[in-house]
Amino acid sequence: MSKLSYRLSYYVLYALFAITLVVLAMFYFSGFDRMVGEFNDPVHTDTLLYLIYGILGLCIVVTLVAAVIQFGSALADNPKSAIKSLIGIIVLAVLMVVAFSMGSDEPLVLPGYDGTDNVPFWLKITDMFLYTIYILFGVTVLAIIASSIKKRLS
């Protein structure tokens, strides 16, 4: 089974590399479509963005499915340990709620922007994701430093 999953992930990885290289080549070498303000707009900007959205969506789906499968198998083997594994998700949810409450709902002054996304809800969501990324990055750096110090002291 592990050999099959390894081969499958190997082929998917190289297929994604190939698709990404083709789309990047299309983006960089196919010319420009129109001027957007003072900048040129490459012809395949939308193609590149859709590829990024697709890969991000695929990563999210695969991660969630793998987490559910792992939780289900852990629940069957050791229910107490499986329930403890939910602590990380609960802490992340609390962190996101706190980050959402910290976010600003003041509309931004954006010259030339007439869109509908400069509203309090989306501004707070954006701040929530930014604050969550900053905090998780800081925790990661602290964990690396702490594990390095612990390793030196042991």
Short mmCIF file of C-alpha atoms in Angstrom, two decimals:
data_model
loop_
_atom_site.label_atom_id
_atom_site.label_comp_id
_atom_site.label_asym_id
_atom_site.label_seq_id
_atom_site.Cartn_x
_atom_site.Cartn_y
_atom_site.Cartn_z
CA MET A 1 0.00 0.00 0.00
CA SER A 2 2.74 2.45 0.91
CA LYS A 3 4.47 1.68 -2.37
CA LEU A 4 1.25 2.47 -4.27
CA SER A 5 0.69 5.71 -2.36
CA TYR A 6 4.33 6.68 -2.90
CA ARG A 7 4.09 6.08 -6.66
CA LEU A 8 0.78 7.93 -6.85
CA SER A 9 2.13 10.95 -4.99
CA TYR A 10 5.29 10.81 -7.11
CA TYR A 11 3.29 10.97 -10.36
CA VAL A 12 0.94 13.66 -9.05
CA LEU A 13 3.90 15.77 -7.94
CA TYR A 14 5.59 15.61 -11.34
CA ALA A 15 2.30 16.20 -13.17
CA LEU A 16 1.77 19.34 -11.07
CA PHE A 17 5.35 20.44 -11.82
CA ALA A 18 4.74 19.98 -15.54
CA ILE A 19 1.42 21.83 -15.48
CA THR A 20 2.98 24.66 -13.47
CA LEU A 21 5.90 24.97 -15.87
CA VAL A 22 3.56 25.08 -18.88
CA VAL A 23 1.35 27.74 -17.28
CA LEU A 24 4.37 29.80 -16.19
CA ALA A 25 5.78 29.61 -19.73
CA MET A 26 2.41 30.74 -21.09
CA PHE A 27 2.32 33.58 -18.56
CA TYR A 28 5.84 34.85 -19.20
CA PHE A 29 6.25 34.29 -22.94
CA SER A 30 2.83 34.87 -24.53
CA GLY A 31 2.85 38.66 -24.53
CA PHE A 32 0.57 41.27 -23.07
CA ASP A 33 -3.16 41.76 -23.39
CA ARG A 34 -3.84 45.32 -22.32
CA MET A 35 -2.61 48.13 -20.14
CA VAL A 36 -3.92 48.21 -16.58
CA GLY A 37 -3.11 51.67 -15.32
CA GLU A 38 0.56 52.10 -16.09
CA PHE A 39 1.28 48.34 -16.11
CA ASN A 40 1.01 45.70 -18.83
CA ASP A 41 -1.35 42.80 -18.19
CA PRO A 42 0.06 39.44 -19.39
CA VAL A 43 -2.37 37.41 -21.52
CA HIS A 44 -2.49 34.39 -19.22
CA THR A 45 -2.76 36.11 -15.84
CA ASP A 46 -6.15 34.51 -15.24
CA THR A 47 -4.77 31.08 -16.16
CA LEU A 48 -1.99 31.44 -13.60
CA LEU A 49 -4.39 32.62 -10.90
CA TYR A 50 -6.80 29.73 -11.60
CA LEU A 51 -3.90 27.28 -11.38
CA ILE A 52 -2.92 28.73 -8.00
CA TYR A 53 -6.54 28.56 -6.79
CA GLY A 54 -6.82 24.98 -8.01
CA ILE A 55 -3.62 23.82 -6.32
CA LEU A 56 -4.59 25.60 -3.10
CA GLY A 57 -8.05 23.99 -3.17
CA LEU A 58 -6.52 20.59 -3.88
CA CYS A 59 -4.12 20.99 -0.95
CA ILE A 60 -6.94 21.98 1.38
CA VAL A 61 -9.13 19.04 0.31
CA VAL A 62 -6.29 16.50 0.57
CA THR A 63 -5.26 17.85 3.97
CA LEU A 64 -8.81 17.70 5.35
CA VAL A 65 -9.44 14.20 3.98
CA ALA A 66 -6.13 12.94 5.38
CA ALA A 67 -6.87 14.53 8.77
CA VAL A 68 -10.32 12.94 8.93
CA ILE A 69 -8.94 9.52 7.93
CA GLN A 70 -6.13 9.79 10.48
CA PHE A 71 -8.54 10.92 13.19
CA GLY A 72 -10.90 8.05 12.37
CA SER A 73 -8.15 5.44 12.56
CA ALA A 74 -6.78 6.97 15.77
CA LEU A 75 -10.27 7.02 17.26
CA ALA A 76 -10.62 3.31 16.58
CA ASP A 77 -7.19 2.51 18.10
CA ASN A 78 -6.99 4.94 21.03
CA PRO A 79 -10.02 7.21 21.55
CA LYS A 80 -8.42 9.25 24.35
CA SER A 81 -5.39 10.10 22.22
CA ALA A 82 -7.62 10.92 19.24
CA ILE A 83 -9.64 13.39 21.28
CA LYS A 84 -6.40 14.99 22.54
CA SER A 85 -5.34 15.50 18.92
CA LEU A 86 -8.29 17.88 18.49
CA ILE A 87 -6.66 20.34 20.89
CA GLY A 88 -4.57 21.83 18.08
CA ILE A 89 -7.65 22.49 15.95
CA ILE A 90 -9.48 24.04 18.89
CA VAL A 91 -6.50 26.30 19.69
CA LEU A 92 -6.33 27.35 16.02
CA ALA A 93 -10.06 28.14 16.00
CA VAL A 94 -9.73 30.24 19.17
CA LEU A 95 -6.71 32.02 17.68
CA MET A 96 -8.70 32.83 14.54
CA VAL A 97 -11.65 34.17 16.57
CA VAL A 98 -9.28 36.39 18.58
CA ALA A 99 -7.54 37.54 15.39
CA PHE A 100 -10.92 38.31 13.79
CA SER A 101 -11.90 40.43 16.78
CA MET A 102 -8.56 42.28 16.54
CA GLY A 103 -9.12 43.11 12.87
CA SER A 104 -10.03 46.58 11.71
CA ASP A 105 -13.36 47.22 10.03
CA GLU A 106 -12.48 50.71 8.81
CA PRO A 107 -12.81 50.92 4.99
CA LEU A 108 -9.54 51.50 3.16
CA VAL A 109 -8.91 54.51 0.96
CA LEU A 110 -8.04 52.91 -2.39
CA PRO A 111 -7.74 55.36 -5.28
CA GLY A 112 -9.25 53.92 -8.45
CA TYR A 113 -10.96 50.97 -6.73
CA ASP A 114 -14.71 50.77 -7.16
CA GLY A 115 -15.20 47.15 -6.10
CA THR A 116 -17.52 45.75 -3.47
CA ASP A 117 -14.93 44.04 -1.25
CA ASN A 118 -13.87 47.09 0.77
CA VAL A 119 -16.46 46.33 3.45
CA PRO A 120 -15.97 45.65 7.17
CA PHE A 121 -16.51 41.86 6.98
CA TRP A 122 -13.87 41.22 4.31
CA LEU A 123 -11.46 43.65 5.93
CA LYS A 124 -11.75 41.78 9.25
CA ILE A 125 -11.37 38.41 7.48
CA THR A 126 -8.20 39.63 5.76
CA ASP A 127 -6.80 40.92 9.05
CA MET A 128 -7.74 37.63 10.72
CA PHE A 129 -5.71 35.61 8.21
CA LEU A 130 -2.76 38.01 8.38
CA TYR A 131 -2.68 38.05 12.19
CA THR A 132 -3.05 34.26 12.31
CA ILE A 133 -0.14 33.84 9.89
CA TYR A 134 2.01 36.24 11.89
CA ILE A 135 1.25 34.52 15.20
CA LEU A 136 1.79 31.02 13.80
CA PHE A 137 5.06 32.13 12.21
CA GLY A 138 6.20 33.57 15.53
CA VAL A 139 5.23 30.40 17.38
CA THR A 140 7.13 28.34 14.79
CA VAL A 141 10.28 30.42 15.23
CA LEU A 142 10.01 30.19 19.02
CA ALA A 143 9.51 26.41 18.81
CA ILE A 144 12.60 26.06 16.62
CA ILE A 145 14.67 28.13 19.05
CA ALA A 146 13.29 26.27 22.09
CA SER A 147 13.95 22.85 20.56
CA SER A 148 17.46 23.91 19.62
CA ILE A 149 18.16 25.11 23.16
CA LYS A 150 16.64 21.93 24.62
CA LYS A 151 18.79 19.80 22.32
CA ARG A 152 21.96 21.68 23.37
CA LEU A 153 21.13 21.30 27.07
CA SER A 154 20.43 17.56 26.77
#
